[in-house]
mmCIF file with all atom_site columns, C-alpha atoms in Angstrom:
data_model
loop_
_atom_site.group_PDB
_atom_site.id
_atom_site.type_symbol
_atom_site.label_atom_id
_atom_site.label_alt_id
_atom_site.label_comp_id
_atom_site.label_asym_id
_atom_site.label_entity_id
_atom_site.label_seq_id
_atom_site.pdbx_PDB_ins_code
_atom_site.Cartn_x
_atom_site.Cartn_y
_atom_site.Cartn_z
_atom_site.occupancy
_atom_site.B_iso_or_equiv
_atom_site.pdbx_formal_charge
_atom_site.auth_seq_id
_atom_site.auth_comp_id
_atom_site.auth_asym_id
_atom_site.auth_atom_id
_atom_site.pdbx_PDB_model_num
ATOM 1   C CA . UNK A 1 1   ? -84.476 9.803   -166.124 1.00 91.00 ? 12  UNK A CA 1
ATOM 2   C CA . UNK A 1 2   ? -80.434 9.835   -166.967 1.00 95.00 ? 13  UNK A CA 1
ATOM 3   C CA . UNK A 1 3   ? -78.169 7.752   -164.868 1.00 97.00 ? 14  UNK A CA 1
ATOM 4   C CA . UNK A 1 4   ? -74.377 8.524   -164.959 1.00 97.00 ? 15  UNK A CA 1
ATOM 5   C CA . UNK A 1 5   ? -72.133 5.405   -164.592 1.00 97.00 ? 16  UNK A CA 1
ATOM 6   C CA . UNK A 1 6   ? -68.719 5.936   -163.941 1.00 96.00 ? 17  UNK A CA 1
ATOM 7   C CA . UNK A 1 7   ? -66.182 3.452   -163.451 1.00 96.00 ? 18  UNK A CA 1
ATOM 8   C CA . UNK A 1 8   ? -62.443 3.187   -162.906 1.00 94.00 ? 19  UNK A CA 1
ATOM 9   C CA . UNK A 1 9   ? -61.166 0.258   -164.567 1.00 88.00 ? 20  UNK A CA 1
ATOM 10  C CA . UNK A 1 10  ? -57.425 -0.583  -165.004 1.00 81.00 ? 21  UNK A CA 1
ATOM 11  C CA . UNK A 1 11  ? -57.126 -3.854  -167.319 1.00 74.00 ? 22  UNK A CA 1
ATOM 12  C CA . UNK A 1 12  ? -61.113 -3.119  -168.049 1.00 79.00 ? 23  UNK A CA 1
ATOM 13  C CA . UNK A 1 13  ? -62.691 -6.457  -166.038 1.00 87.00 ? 24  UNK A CA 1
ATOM 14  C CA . UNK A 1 14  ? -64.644 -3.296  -164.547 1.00 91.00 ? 25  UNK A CA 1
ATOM 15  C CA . UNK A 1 15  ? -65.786 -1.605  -167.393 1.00 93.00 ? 26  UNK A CA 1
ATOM 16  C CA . UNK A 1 16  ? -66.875 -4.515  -168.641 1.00 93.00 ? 27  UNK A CA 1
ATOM 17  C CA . UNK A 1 17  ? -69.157 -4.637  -165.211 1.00 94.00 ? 28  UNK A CA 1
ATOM 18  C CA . UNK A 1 18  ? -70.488 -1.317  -166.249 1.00 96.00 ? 29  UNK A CA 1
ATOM 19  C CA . UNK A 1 19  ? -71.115 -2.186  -169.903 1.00 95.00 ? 30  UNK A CA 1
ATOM 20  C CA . UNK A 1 20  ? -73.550 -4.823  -168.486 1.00 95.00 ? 31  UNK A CA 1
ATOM 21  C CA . UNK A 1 21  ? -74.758 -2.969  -165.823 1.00 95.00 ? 32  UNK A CA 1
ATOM 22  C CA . UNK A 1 22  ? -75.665 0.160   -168.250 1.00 95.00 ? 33  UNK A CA 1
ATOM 23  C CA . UNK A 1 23  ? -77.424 -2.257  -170.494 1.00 94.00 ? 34  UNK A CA 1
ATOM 24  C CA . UNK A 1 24  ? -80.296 -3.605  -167.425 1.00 94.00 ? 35  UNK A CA 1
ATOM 25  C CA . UNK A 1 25  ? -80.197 0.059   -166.348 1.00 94.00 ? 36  UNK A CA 1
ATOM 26  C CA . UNK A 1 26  ? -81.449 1.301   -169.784 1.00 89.00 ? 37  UNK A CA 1
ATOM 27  C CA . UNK A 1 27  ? -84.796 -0.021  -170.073 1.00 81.00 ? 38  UNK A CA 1
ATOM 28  C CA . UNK A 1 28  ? -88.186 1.233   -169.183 1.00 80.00 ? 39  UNK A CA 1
ATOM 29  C CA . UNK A 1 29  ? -87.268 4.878   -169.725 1.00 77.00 ? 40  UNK A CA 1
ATOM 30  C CA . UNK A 1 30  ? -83.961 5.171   -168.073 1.00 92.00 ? 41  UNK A CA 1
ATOM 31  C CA . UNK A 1 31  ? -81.047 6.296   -170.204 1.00 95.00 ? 42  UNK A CA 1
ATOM 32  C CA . UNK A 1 32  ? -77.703 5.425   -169.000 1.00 96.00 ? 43  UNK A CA 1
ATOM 33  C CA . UNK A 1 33  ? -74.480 6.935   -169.611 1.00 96.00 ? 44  UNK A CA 1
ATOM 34  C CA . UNK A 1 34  ? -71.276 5.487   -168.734 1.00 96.00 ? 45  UNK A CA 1
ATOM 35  C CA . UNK A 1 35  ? -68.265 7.904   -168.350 1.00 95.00 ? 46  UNK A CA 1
ATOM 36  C CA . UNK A 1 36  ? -64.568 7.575   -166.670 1.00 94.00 ? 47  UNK A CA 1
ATOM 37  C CA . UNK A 1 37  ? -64.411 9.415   -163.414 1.00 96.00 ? 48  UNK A CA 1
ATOM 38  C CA . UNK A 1 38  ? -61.622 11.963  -164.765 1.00 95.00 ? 49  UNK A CA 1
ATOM 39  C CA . UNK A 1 39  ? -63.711 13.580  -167.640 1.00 96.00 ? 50  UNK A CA 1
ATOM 40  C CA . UNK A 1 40  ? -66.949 13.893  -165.033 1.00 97.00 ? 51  UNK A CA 1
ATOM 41  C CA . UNK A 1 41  ? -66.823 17.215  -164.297 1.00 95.00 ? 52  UNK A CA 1
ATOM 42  C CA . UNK A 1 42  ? -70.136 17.858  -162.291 1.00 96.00 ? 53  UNK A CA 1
ATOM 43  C CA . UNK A 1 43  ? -73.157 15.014  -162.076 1.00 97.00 ? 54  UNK A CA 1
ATOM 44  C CA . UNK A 1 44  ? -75.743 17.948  -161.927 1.00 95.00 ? 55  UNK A CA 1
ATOM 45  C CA . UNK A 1 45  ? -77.738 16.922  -164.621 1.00 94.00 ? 56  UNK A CA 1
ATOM 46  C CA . UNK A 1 46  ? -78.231 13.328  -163.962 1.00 97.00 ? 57  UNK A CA 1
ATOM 47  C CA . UNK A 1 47  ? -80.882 11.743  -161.894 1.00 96.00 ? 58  UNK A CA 1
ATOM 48  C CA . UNK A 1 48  ? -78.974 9.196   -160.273 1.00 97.00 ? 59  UNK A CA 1
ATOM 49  C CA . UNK A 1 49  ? -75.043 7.828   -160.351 1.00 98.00 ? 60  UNK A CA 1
ATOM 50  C CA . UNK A 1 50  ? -73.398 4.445   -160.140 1.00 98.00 ? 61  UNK A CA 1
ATOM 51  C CA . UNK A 1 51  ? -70.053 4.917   -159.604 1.00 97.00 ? 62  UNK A CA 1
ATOM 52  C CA . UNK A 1 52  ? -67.543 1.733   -159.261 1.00 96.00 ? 63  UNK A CA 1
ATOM 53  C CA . UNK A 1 53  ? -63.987 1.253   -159.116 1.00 94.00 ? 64  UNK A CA 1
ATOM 54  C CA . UNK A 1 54  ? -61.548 -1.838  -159.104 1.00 88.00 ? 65  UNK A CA 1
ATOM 55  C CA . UNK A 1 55  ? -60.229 -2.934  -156.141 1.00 84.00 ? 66  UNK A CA 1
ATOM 56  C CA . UNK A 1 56  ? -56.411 -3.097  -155.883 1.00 74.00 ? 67  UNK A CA 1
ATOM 57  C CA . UNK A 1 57  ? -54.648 -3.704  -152.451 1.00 72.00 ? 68  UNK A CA 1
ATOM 58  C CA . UNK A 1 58  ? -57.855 -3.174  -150.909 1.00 77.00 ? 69  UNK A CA 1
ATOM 59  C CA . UNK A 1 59  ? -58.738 0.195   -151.987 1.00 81.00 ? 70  UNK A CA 1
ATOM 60  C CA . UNK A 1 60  ? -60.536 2.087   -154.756 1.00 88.00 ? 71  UNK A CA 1
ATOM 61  C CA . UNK A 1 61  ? -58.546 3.674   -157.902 1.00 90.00 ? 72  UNK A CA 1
ATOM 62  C CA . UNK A 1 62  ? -57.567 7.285   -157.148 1.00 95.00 ? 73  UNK A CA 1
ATOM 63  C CA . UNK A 1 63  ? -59.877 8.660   -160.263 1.00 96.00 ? 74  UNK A CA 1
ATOM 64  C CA . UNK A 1 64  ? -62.808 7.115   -158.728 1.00 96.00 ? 75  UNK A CA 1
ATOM 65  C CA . UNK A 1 65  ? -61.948 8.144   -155.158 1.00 96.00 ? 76  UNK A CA 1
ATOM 66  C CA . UNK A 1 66  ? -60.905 11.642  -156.367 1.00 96.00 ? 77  UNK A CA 1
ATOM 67  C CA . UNK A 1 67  ? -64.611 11.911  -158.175 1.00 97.00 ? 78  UNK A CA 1
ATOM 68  C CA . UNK A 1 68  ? -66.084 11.275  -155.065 1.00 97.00 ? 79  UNK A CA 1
ATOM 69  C CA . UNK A 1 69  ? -64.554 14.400  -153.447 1.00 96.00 ? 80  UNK A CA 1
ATOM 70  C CA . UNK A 1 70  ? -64.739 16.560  -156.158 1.00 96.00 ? 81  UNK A CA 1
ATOM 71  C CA . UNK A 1 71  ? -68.541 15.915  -156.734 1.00 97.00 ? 82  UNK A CA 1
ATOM 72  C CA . UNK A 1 72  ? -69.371 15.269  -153.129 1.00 97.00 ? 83  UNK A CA 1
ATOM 73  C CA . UNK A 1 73  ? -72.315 17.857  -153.030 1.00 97.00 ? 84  UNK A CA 1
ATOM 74  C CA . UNK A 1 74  ? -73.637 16.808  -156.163 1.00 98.00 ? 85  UNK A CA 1
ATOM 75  C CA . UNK A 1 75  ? -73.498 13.503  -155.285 1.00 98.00 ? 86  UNK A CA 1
ATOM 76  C CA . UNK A 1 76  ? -75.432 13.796  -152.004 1.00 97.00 ? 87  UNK A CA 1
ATOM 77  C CA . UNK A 1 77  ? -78.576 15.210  -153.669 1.00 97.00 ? 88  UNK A CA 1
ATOM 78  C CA . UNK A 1 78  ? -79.626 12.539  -155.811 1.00 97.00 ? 89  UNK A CA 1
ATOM 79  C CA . UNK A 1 79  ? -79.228 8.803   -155.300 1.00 97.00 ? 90  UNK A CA 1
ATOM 80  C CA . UNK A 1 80  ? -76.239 7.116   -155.732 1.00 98.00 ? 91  UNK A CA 1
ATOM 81  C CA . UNK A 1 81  ? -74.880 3.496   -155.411 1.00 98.00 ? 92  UNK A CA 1
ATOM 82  C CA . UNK A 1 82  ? -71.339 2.259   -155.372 1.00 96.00 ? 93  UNK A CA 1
ATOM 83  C CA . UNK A 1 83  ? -69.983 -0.849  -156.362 1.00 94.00 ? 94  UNK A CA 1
ATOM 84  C CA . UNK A 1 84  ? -66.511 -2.751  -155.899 1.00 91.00 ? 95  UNK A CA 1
ATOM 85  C CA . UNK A 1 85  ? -64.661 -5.238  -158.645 1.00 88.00 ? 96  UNK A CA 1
ATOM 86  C CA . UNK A 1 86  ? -61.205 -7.465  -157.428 1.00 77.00 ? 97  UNK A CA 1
ATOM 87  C CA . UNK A 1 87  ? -61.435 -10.137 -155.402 1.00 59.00 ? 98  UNK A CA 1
ATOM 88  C CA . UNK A 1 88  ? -60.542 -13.411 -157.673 1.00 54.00 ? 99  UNK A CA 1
ATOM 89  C CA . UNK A 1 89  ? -60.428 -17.162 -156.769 1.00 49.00 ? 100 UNK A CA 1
ATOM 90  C CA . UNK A 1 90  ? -62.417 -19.817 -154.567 1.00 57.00 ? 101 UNK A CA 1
ATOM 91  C CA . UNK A 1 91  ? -61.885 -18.595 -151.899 1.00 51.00 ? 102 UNK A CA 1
ATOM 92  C CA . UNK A 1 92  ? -61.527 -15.366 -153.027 1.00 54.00 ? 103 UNK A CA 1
ATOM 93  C CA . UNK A 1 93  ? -58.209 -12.996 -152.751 1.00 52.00 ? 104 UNK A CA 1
ATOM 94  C CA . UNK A 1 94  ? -57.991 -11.141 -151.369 1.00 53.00 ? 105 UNK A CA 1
ATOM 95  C CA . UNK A 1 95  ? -60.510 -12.441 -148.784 1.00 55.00 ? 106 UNK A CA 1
ATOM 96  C CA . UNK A 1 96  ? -63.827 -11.472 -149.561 1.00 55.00 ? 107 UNK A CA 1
ATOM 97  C CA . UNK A 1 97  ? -64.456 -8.283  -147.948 1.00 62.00 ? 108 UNK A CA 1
ATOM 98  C CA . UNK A 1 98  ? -65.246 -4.200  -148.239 1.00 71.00 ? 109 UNK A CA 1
ATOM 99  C CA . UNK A 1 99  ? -62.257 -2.176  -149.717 1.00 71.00 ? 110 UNK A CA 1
ATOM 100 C CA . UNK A 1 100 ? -60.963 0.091   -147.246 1.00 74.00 ? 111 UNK A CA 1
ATOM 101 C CA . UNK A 1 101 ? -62.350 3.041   -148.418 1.00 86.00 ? 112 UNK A CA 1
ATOM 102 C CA . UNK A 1 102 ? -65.671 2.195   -148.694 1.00 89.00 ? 113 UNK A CA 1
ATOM 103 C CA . UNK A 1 103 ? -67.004 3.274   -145.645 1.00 92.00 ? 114 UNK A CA 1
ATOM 104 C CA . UNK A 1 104 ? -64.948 6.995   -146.280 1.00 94.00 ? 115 UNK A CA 1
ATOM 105 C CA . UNK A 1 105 ? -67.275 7.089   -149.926 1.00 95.00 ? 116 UNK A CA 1
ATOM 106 C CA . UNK A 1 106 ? -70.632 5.903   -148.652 1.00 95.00 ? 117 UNK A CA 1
ATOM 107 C CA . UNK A 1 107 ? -70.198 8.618   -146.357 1.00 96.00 ? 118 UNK A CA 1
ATOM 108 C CA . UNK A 1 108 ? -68.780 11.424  -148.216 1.00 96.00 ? 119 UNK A CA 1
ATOM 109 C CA . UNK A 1 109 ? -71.381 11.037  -150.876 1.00 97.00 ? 120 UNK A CA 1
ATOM 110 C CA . UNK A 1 110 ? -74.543 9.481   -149.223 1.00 96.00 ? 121 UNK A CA 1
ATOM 111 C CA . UNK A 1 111 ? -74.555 6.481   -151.604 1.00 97.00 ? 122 UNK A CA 1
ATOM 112 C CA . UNK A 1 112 ? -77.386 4.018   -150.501 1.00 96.00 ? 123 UNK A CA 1
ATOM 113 C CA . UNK A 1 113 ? -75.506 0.728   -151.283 1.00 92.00 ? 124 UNK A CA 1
ATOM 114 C CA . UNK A 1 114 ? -72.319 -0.606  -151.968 1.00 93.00 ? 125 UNK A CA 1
ATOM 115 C CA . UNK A 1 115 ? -72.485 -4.205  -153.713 1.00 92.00 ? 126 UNK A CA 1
ATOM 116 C CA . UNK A 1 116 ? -68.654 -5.974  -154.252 1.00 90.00 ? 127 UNK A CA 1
ATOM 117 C CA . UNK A 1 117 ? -68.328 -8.108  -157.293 1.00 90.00 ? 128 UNK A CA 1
ATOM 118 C CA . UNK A 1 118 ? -65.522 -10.638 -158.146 1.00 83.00 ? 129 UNK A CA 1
ATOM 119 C CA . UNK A 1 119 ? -63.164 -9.735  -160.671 1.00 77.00 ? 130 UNK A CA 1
ATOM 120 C CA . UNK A 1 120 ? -61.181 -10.981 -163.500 1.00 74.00 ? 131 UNK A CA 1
ATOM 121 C CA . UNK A 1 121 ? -57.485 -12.143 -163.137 1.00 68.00 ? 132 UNK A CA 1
ATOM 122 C CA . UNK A 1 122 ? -55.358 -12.248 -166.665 1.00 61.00 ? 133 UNK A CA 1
ATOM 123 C CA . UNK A 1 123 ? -51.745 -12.019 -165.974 1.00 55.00 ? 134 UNK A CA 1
ATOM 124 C CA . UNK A 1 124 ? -50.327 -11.005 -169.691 1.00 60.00 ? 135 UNK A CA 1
ATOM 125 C CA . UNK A 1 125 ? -52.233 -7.610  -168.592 1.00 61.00 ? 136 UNK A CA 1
ATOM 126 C CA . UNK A 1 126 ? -50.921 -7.084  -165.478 1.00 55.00 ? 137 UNK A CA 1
ATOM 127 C CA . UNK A 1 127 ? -47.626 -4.641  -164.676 1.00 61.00 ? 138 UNK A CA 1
ATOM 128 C CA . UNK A 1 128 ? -44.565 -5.777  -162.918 1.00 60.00 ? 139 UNK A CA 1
ATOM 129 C CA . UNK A 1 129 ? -46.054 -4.994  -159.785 1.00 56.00 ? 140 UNK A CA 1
ATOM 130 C CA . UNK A 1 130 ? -48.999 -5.927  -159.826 1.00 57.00 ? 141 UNK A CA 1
ATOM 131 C CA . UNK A 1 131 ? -47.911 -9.395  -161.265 1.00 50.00 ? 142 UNK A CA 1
ATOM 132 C CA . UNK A 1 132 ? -45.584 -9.397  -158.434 1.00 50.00 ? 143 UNK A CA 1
ATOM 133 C CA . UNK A 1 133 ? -48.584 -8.851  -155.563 1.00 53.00 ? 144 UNK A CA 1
ATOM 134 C CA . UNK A 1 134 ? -50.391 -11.603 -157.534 1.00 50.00 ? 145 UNK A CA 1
ATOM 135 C CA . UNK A 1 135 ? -47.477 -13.984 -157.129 1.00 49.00 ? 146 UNK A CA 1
ATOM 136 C CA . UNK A 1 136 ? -47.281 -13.597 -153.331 1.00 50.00 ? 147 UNK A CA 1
ATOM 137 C CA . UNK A 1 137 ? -51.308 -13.973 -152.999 1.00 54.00 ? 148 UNK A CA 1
ATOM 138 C CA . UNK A 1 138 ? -51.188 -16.720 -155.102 1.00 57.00 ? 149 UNK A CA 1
ATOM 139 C CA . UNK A 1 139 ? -54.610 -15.305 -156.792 1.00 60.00 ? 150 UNK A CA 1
ATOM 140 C CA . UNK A 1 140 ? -55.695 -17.632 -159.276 1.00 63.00 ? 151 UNK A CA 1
ATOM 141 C CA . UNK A 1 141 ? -55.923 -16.628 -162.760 1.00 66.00 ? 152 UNK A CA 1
ATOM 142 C CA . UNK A 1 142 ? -59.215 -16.555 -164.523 1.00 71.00 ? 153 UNK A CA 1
ATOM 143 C CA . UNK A 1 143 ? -62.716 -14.485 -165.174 1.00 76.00 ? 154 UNK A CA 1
ATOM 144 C CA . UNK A 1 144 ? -64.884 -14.748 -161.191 1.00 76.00 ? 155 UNK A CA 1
ATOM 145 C CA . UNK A 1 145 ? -67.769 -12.245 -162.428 1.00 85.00 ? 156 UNK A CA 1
ATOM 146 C CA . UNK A 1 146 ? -70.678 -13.605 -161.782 1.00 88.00 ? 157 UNK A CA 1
ATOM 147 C CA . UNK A 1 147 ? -72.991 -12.184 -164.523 1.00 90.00 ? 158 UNK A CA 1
ATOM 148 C CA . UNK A 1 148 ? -76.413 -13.414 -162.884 1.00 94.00 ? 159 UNK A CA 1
ATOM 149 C CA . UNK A 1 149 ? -75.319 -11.042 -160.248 1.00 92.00 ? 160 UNK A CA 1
ATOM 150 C CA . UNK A 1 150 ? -74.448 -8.101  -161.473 1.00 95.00 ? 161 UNK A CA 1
ATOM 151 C CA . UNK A 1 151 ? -77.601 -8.253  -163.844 1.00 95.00 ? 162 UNK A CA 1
ATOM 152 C CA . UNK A 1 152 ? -79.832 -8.685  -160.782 1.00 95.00 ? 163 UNK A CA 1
ATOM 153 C CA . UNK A 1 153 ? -78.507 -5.778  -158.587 1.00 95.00 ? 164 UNK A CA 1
ATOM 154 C CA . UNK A 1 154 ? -78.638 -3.372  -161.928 1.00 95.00 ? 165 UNK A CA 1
ATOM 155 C CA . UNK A 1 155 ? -82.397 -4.650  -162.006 1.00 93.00 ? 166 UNK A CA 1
ATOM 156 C CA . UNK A 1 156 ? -82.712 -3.562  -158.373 1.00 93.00 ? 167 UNK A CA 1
ATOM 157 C CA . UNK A 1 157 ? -81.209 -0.380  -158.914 1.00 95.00 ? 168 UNK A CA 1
ATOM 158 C CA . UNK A 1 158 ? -83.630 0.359   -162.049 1.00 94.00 ? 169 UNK A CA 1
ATOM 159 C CA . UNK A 1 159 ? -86.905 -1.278  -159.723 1.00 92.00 ? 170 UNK A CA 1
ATOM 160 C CA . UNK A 1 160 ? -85.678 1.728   -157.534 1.00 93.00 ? 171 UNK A CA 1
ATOM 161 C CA . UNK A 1 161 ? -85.794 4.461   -159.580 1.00 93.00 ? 172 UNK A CA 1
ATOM 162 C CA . UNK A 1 162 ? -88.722 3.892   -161.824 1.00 86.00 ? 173 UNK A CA 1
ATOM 163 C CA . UNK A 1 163 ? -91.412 6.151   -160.311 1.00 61.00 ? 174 UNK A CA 1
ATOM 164 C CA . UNK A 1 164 ? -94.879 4.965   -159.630 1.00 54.00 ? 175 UNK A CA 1
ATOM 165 C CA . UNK A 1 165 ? -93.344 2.158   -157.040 1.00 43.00 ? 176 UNK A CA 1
ATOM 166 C CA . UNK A 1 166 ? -96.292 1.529   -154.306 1.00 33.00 ? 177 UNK A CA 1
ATOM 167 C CA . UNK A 1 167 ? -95.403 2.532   -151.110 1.00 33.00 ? 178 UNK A CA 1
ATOM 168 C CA . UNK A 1 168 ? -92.602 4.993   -151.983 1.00 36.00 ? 179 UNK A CA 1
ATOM 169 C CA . UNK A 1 169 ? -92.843 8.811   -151.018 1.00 37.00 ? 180 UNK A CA 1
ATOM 170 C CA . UNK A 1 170 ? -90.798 11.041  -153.851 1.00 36.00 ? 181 UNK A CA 1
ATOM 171 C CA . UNK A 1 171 ? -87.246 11.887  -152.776 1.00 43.00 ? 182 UNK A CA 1
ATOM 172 C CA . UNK A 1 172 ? -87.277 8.282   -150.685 1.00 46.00 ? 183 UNK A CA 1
ATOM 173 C CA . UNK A 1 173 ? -85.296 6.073   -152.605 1.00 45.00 ? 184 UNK A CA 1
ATOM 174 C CA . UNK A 1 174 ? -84.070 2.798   -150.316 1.00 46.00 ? 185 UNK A CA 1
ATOM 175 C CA . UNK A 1 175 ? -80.599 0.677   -150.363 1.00 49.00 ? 186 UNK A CA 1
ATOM 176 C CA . UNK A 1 176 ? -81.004 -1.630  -153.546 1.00 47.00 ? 187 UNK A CA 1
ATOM 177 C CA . UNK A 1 177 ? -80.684 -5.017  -152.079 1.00 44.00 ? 188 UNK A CA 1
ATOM 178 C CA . UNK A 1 178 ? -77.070 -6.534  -151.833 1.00 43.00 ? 189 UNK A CA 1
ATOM 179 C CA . UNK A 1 179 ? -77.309 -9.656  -154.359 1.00 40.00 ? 190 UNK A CA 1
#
């Protein structure tokens, strides 16, 4: 079974999510390819799709949104599950909560989760901008992943698509549990 995981990732805290997502994915027969959003051209030929984006000012990057739309159809005829990266700190900011767009993408391509992970905060990456934005959030700086996490939803996402599962009709393929 292949799995496409694509991922927009400015400063690459994301990437890194999909990096350790790909690696629980790829066991037990799955094979897992991870891909940026702008050089996915069509997703027919893959089983299943993760797609994930960092969060900044509450919404998805624009290649991850824009691979959405473009692959919409595709999308909708296999399984597909979503997942956020930004929110940094305890308490988190911004406050811990689904990007705006998120409902817009679960619905446009029929994903059957969305999971939202804490990010990673490094201010000698950021832009003038976005360093600006972090100064009037007051976001603290440091690395919020939380590894156990992300490990355990990939797990649920592989449980998912490994066939054979009792009590599972082909073509039915349930939300992976949030973790």
């Amino acid at each position: 079974m292949r799995v496409l995981l694509t991922v927009a990732s400015r400063h690459g805290a994301t990437q890194e999510i999909a990096e350790v997502l790909a690696g629980e994915l790829a066991t037990e027969g799955l094979r897992v390819e991870i891909a940026e959003p702008a050089s996915v051209t069509s997703v027919a030929g893959y089983d299943a799709v993760v797609l994930g984006s960092g969060v900044y000012m509450g919404r998805w990057l624009p290649a991850a949104r824009d691979l959405a739309a473009r692959c919409a159809e595709e999308l909708r005829e296999r399984p597909v599950w979503l997942f956020s990266s930004g929110p940094v700190g305890d308490p988190p900011k911004p406050a811990v909560g689904e990007p705006a767009d998120v409902p817009e993408l679960i619905a446009e391509t029929a994903a059957l989760g969305h999971q939202l992970f804490a990010g990673r905060l490094e201010r000698r990456r950021l832009r003038g901008g976005e360093r600006a934005v972090v100064g009037m959030t007051r976001a603290a700086e440091g690395d919020f992943r939380d590894w156990d996490a992300v490990r355990a939803w990939g797990a649920a996402i592989r449980a998912e698509l490994l066939p054979g599962r009792a009590g599972r009709a082909p073509g039915d393929h349930p939300e992976a549990p949030t973790v």
